[in-house]
Coordinates of N, CA and C in Angstrom, one line a residue:
X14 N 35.4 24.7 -125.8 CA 34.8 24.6 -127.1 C 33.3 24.5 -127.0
X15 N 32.5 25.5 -127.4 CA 30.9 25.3 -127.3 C 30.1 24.1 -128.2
X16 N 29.4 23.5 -127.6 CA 28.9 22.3 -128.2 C 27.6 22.8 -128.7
X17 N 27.0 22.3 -129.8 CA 25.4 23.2 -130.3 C 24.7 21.7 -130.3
X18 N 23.7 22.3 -129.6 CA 22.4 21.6 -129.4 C 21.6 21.2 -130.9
X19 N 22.0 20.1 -131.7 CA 20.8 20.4 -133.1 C 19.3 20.5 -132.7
X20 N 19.0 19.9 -132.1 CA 17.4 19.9 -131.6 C 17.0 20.9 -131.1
X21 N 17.8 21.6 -130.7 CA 17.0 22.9 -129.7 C 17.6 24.1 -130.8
X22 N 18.6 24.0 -131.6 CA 19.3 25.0 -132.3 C 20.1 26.1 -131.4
X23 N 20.6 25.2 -130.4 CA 21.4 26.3 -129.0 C 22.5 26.0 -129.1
X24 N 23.5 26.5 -128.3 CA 25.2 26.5 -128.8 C 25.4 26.7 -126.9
X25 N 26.3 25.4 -126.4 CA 26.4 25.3 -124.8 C 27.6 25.4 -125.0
X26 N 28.4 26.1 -123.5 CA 29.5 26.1 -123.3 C 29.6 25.0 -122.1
X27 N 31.3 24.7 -122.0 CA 30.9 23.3 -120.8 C 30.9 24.2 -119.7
X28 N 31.1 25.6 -119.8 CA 31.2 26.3 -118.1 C 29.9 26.7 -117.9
X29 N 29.9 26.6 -116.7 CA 28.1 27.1 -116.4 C 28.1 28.7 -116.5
X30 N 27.4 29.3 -116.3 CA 26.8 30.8 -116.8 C 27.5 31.2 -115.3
X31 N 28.0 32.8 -115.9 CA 28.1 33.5 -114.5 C 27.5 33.6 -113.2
X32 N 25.9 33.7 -113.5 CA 25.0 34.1 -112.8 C 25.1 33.0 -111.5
X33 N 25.7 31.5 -111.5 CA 25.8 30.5 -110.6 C 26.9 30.5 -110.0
X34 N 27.9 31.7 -109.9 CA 29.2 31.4 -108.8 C 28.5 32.6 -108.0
X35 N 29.5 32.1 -106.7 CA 28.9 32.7 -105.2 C 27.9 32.6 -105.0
X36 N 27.4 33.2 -104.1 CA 25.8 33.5 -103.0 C 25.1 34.6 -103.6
X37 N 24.1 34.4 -103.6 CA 23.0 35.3 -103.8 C 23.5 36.6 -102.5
X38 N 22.1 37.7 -102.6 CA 22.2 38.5 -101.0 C 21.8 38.0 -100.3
X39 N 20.4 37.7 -100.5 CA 19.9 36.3 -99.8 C 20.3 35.6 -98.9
X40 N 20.8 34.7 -99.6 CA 21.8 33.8 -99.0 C 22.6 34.0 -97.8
X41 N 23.3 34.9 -98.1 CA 24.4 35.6 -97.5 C 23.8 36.5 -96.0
X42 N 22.5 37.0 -96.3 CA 21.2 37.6 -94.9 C 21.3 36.6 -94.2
X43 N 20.6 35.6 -94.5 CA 20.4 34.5 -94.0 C 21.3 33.6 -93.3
X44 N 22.7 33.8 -93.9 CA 23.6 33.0 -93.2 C 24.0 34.1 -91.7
X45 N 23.9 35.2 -92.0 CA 24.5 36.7 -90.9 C 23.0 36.2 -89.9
X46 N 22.5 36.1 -90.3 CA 21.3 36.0 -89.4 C 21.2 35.1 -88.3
X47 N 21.5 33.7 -88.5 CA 22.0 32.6 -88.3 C 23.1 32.9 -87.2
X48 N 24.3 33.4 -87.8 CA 25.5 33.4 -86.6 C 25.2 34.9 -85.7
X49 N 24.6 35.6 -86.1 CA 23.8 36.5 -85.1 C 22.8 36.1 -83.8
X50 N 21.9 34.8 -83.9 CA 21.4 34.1 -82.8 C 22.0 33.2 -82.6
X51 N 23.1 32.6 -83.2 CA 23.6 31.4 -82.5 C 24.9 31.9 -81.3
X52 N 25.6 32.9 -81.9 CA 26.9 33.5 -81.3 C 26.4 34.2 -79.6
X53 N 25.5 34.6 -79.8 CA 25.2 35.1 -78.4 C 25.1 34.1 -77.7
X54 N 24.3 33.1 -78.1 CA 23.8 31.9 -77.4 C 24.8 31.2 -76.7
X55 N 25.8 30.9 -77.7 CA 26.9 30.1 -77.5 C 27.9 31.0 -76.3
X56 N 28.0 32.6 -76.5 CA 28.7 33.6 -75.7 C 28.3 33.1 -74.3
X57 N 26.7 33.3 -74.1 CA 26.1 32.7 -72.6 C 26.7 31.8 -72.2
X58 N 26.5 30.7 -72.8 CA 26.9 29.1 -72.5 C 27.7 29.4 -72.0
X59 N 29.4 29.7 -72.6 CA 30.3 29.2 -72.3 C 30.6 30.4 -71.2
X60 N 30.2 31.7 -70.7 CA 29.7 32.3 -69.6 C 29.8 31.8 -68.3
X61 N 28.3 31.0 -68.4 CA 27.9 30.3 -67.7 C 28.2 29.0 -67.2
X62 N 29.5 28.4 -68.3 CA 30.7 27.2 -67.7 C 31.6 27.8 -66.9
X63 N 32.1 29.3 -67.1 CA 33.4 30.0 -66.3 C 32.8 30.0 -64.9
X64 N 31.6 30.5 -64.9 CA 31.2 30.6 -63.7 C 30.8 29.1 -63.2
X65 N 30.5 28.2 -63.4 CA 30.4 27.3 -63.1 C 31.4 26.5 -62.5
X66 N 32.6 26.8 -63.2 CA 34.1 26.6 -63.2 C 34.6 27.3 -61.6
X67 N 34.9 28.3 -61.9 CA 34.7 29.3 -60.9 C 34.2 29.0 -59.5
X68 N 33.2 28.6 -59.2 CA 32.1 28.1 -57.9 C 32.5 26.4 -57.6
X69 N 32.9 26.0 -58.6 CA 33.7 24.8 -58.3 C 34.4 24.6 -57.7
X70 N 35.7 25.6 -58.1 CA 36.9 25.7 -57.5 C 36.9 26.2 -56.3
X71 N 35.9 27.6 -55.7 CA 36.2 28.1 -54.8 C 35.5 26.7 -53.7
X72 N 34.6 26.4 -54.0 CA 33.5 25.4 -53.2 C 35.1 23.8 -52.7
X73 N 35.8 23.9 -53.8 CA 37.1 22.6 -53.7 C 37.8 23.4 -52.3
X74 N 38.2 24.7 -52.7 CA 39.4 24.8 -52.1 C 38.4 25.2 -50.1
X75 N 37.3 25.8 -50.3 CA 36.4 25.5 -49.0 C 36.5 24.3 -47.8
X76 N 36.2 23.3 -49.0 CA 36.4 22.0 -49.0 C 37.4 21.8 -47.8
X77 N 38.8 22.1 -48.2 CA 40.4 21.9 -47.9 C 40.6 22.3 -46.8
X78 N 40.1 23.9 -46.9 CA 39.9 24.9 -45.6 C 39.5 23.8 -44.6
X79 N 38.4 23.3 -44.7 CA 37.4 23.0 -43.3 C 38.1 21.6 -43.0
X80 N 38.8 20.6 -43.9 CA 39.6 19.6 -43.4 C 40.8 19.9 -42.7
X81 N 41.6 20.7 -43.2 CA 42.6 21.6 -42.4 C 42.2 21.3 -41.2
X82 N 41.1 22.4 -41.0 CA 40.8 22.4 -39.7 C 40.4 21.5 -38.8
X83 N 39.7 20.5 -39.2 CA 39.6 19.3 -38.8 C 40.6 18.2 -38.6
X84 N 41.3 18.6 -39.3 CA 42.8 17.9 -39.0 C 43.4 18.5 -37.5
X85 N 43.5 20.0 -37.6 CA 44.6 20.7 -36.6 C 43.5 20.4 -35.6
X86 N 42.4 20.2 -35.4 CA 41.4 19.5 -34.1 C 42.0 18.4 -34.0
X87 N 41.8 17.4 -34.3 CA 42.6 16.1 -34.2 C 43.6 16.6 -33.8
X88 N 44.6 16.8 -34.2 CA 46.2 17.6 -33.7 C 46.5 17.8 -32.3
X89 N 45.5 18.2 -32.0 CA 45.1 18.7 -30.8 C 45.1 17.7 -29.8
X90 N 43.7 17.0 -30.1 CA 43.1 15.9 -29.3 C 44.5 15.0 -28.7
X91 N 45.5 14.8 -30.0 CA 46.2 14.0 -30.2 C 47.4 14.8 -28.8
X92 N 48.2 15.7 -29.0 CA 48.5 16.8 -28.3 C 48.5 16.8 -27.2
X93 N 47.5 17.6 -26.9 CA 46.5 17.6 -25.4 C 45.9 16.6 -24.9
X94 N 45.5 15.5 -25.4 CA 44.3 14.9 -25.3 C 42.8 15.7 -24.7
X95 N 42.8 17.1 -24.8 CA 41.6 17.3 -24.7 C 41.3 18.3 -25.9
X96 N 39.9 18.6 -25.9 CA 39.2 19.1 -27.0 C 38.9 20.7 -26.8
X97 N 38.8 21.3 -27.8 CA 38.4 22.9 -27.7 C 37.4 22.9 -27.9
X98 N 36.3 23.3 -26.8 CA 34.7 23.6 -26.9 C 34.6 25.0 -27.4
X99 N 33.3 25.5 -27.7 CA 32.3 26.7 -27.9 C 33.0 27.4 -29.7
X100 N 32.9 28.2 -29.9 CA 33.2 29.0 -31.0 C 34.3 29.7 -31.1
X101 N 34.8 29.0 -32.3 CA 35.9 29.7 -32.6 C 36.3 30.0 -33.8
X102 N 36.9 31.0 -34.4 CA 36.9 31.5 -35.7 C 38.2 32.2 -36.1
X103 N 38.5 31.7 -37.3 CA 39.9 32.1 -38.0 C 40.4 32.4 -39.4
X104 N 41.5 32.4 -39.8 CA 41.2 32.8 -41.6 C 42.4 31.5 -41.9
X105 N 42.6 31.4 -42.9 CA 43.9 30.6 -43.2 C 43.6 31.3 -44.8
X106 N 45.1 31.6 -45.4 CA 45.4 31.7 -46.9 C 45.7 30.2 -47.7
X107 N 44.6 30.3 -48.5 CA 44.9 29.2 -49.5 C 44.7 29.4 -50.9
X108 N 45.2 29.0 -51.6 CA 45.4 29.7 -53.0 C 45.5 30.9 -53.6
X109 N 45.9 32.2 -52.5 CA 46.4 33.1 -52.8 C 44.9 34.2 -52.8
X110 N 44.5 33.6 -51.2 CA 43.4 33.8 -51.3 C 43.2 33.9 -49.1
X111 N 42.4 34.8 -48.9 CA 42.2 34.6 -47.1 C 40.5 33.6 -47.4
X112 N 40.5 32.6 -46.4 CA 39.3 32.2 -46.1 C 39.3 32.2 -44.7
X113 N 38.0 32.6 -44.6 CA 37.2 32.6 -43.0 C 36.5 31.7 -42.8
X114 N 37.0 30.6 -41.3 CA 36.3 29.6 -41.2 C 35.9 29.9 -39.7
X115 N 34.8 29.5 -39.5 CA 34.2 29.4 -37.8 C 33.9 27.9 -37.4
X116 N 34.5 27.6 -36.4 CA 34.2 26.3 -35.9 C 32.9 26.5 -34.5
X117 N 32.6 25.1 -33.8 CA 32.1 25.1 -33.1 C 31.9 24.0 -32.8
X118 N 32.5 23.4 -31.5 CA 32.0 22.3 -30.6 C 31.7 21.8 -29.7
X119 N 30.5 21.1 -29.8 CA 29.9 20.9 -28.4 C 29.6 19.6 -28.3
X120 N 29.4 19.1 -27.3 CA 29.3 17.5 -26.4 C 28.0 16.9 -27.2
X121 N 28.2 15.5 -27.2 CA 26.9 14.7 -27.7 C 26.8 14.2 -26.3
X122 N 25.6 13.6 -26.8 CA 24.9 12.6 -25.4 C 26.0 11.5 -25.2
X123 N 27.1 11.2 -25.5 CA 27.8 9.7 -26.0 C 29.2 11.0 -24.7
X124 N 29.4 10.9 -23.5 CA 30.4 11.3 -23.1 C 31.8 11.3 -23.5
X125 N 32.3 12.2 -23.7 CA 33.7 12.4 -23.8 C 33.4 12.5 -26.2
X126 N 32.5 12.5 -27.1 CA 32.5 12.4 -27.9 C 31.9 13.8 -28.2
X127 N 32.6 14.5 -29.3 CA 32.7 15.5 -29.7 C 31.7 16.0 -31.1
X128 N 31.0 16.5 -31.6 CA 30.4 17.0 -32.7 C 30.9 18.6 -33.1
X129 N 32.0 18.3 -34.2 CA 32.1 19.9 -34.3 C 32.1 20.5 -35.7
X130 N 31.3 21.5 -36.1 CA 30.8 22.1 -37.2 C 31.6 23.1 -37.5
X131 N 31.9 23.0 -39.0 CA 33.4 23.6 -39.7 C 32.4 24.7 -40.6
X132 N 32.3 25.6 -40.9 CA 31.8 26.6 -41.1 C 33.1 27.6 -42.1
X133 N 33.0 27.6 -43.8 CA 34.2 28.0 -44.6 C 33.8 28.9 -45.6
X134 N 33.7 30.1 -45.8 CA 33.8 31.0 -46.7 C 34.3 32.5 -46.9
X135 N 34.4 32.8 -48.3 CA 35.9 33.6 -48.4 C 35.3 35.3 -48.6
X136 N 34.4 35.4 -47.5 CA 34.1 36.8 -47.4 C 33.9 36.5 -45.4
X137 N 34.6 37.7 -45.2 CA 34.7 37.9 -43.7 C 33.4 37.7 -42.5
X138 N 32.1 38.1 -43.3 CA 30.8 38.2 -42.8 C 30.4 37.2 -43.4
X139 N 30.9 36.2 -44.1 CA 30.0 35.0 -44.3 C 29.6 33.8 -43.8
X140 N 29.4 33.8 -42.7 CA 29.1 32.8 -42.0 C 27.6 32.5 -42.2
X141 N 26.8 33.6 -42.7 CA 25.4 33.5 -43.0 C 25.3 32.7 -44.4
X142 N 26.1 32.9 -45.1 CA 26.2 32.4 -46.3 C 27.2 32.0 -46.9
X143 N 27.9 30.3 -46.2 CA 28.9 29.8 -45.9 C 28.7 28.9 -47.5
X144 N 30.3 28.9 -47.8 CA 30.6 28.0 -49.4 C 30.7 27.1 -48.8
X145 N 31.1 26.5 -47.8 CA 31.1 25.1 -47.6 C 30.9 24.7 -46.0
X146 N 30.3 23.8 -45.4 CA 30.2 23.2 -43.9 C 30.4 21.7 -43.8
X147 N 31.1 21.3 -42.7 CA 32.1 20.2 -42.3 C 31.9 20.0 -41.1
X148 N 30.9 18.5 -40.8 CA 30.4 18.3 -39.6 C 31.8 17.1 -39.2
X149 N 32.0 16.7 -38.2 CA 33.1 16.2 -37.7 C 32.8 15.6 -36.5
X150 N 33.4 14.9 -36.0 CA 33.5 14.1 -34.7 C 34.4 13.3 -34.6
X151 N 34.7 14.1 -32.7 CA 36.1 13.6 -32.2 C 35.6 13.0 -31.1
X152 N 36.6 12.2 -30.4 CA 36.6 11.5 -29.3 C 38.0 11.7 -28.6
X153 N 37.7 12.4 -27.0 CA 38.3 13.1 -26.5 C 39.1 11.6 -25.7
X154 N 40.3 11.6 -26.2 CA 41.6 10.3 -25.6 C 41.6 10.1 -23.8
X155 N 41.3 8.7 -24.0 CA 41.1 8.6 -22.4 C 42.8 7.7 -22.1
X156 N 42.7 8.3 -21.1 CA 44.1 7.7 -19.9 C 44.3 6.3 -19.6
X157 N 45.1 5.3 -20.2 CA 44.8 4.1 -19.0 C 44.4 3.7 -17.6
X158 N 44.6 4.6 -16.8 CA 43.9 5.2 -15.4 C 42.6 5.0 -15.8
X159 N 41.9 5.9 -16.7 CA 40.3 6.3 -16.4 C 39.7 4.8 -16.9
X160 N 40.4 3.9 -17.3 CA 39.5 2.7 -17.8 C 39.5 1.5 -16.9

């Protein structure tokens, strides 16, 4: 029901005038504009977490590779009681995946004590540019005899 203003001699409705529902064009530029630089932005980011994600995992499961190995040395020691010197290099499948790992061990000053460098990544020629390295040290099992 329109209400009239005596003082002004105007006649109001209680609904506001058309011209105030929705957005201007304006408005509406402005808001496209907005999710136009932020959407890329955000696109990168979360990009740049997969990969992040990604290097994580492969760098975990490297990780695994080079204790393996370090383990099946021990194995060994335990085994044989003696140790495998100079370079040696192999692949093992882990997560549905080949990794190439190169070992190498040589003598410290400390006799019969071992330093050996675990070398793990999942391209064939990467030893130049290894995802992960695993320094280690064994002690080669002495005999009741030798003491």
């Amino acid at each position: 029901m329109p209400r009239t203003n005596p003082l002004r001699g105007e006649t109001t409705s209680s609904r506001a005038p058309r011209a105030f529902f929705g957005f201007t064009l304006v408005e509406v530029m402005v808001a496209l504009a907005v999710v136009a630089v932020a959407l890329p932005a955000l696109l990168v980011t979360l990009s740049q977490q997969l990969d992040g994600l990604r290097y994580l995992e492969d760098r975990t499961h490297a990780q695994w590779v080079a204790a393996n190995r370090l383990a099946e040395l021990r194995l060994v020691v335990g085994a044989r009681g003696s140790l495998q010197t100079g370079r040696i290099s192999g692949t093992e499948e882990l997560a549905g995946r080949s990794w190439y790992w190169w070992s190498e061990g040589v003598e410290t000053e400390i006799p019969g004590f071992f330093r050996y460098e675990i070398v793990v990544s999942d391209e064939e020629d990467g030893e130049v540019s290894p995802i992960h390295t695993l320094d280690g040290y064994l002690a080669r099992e002495q005999s009741n005899d030798a003491q």
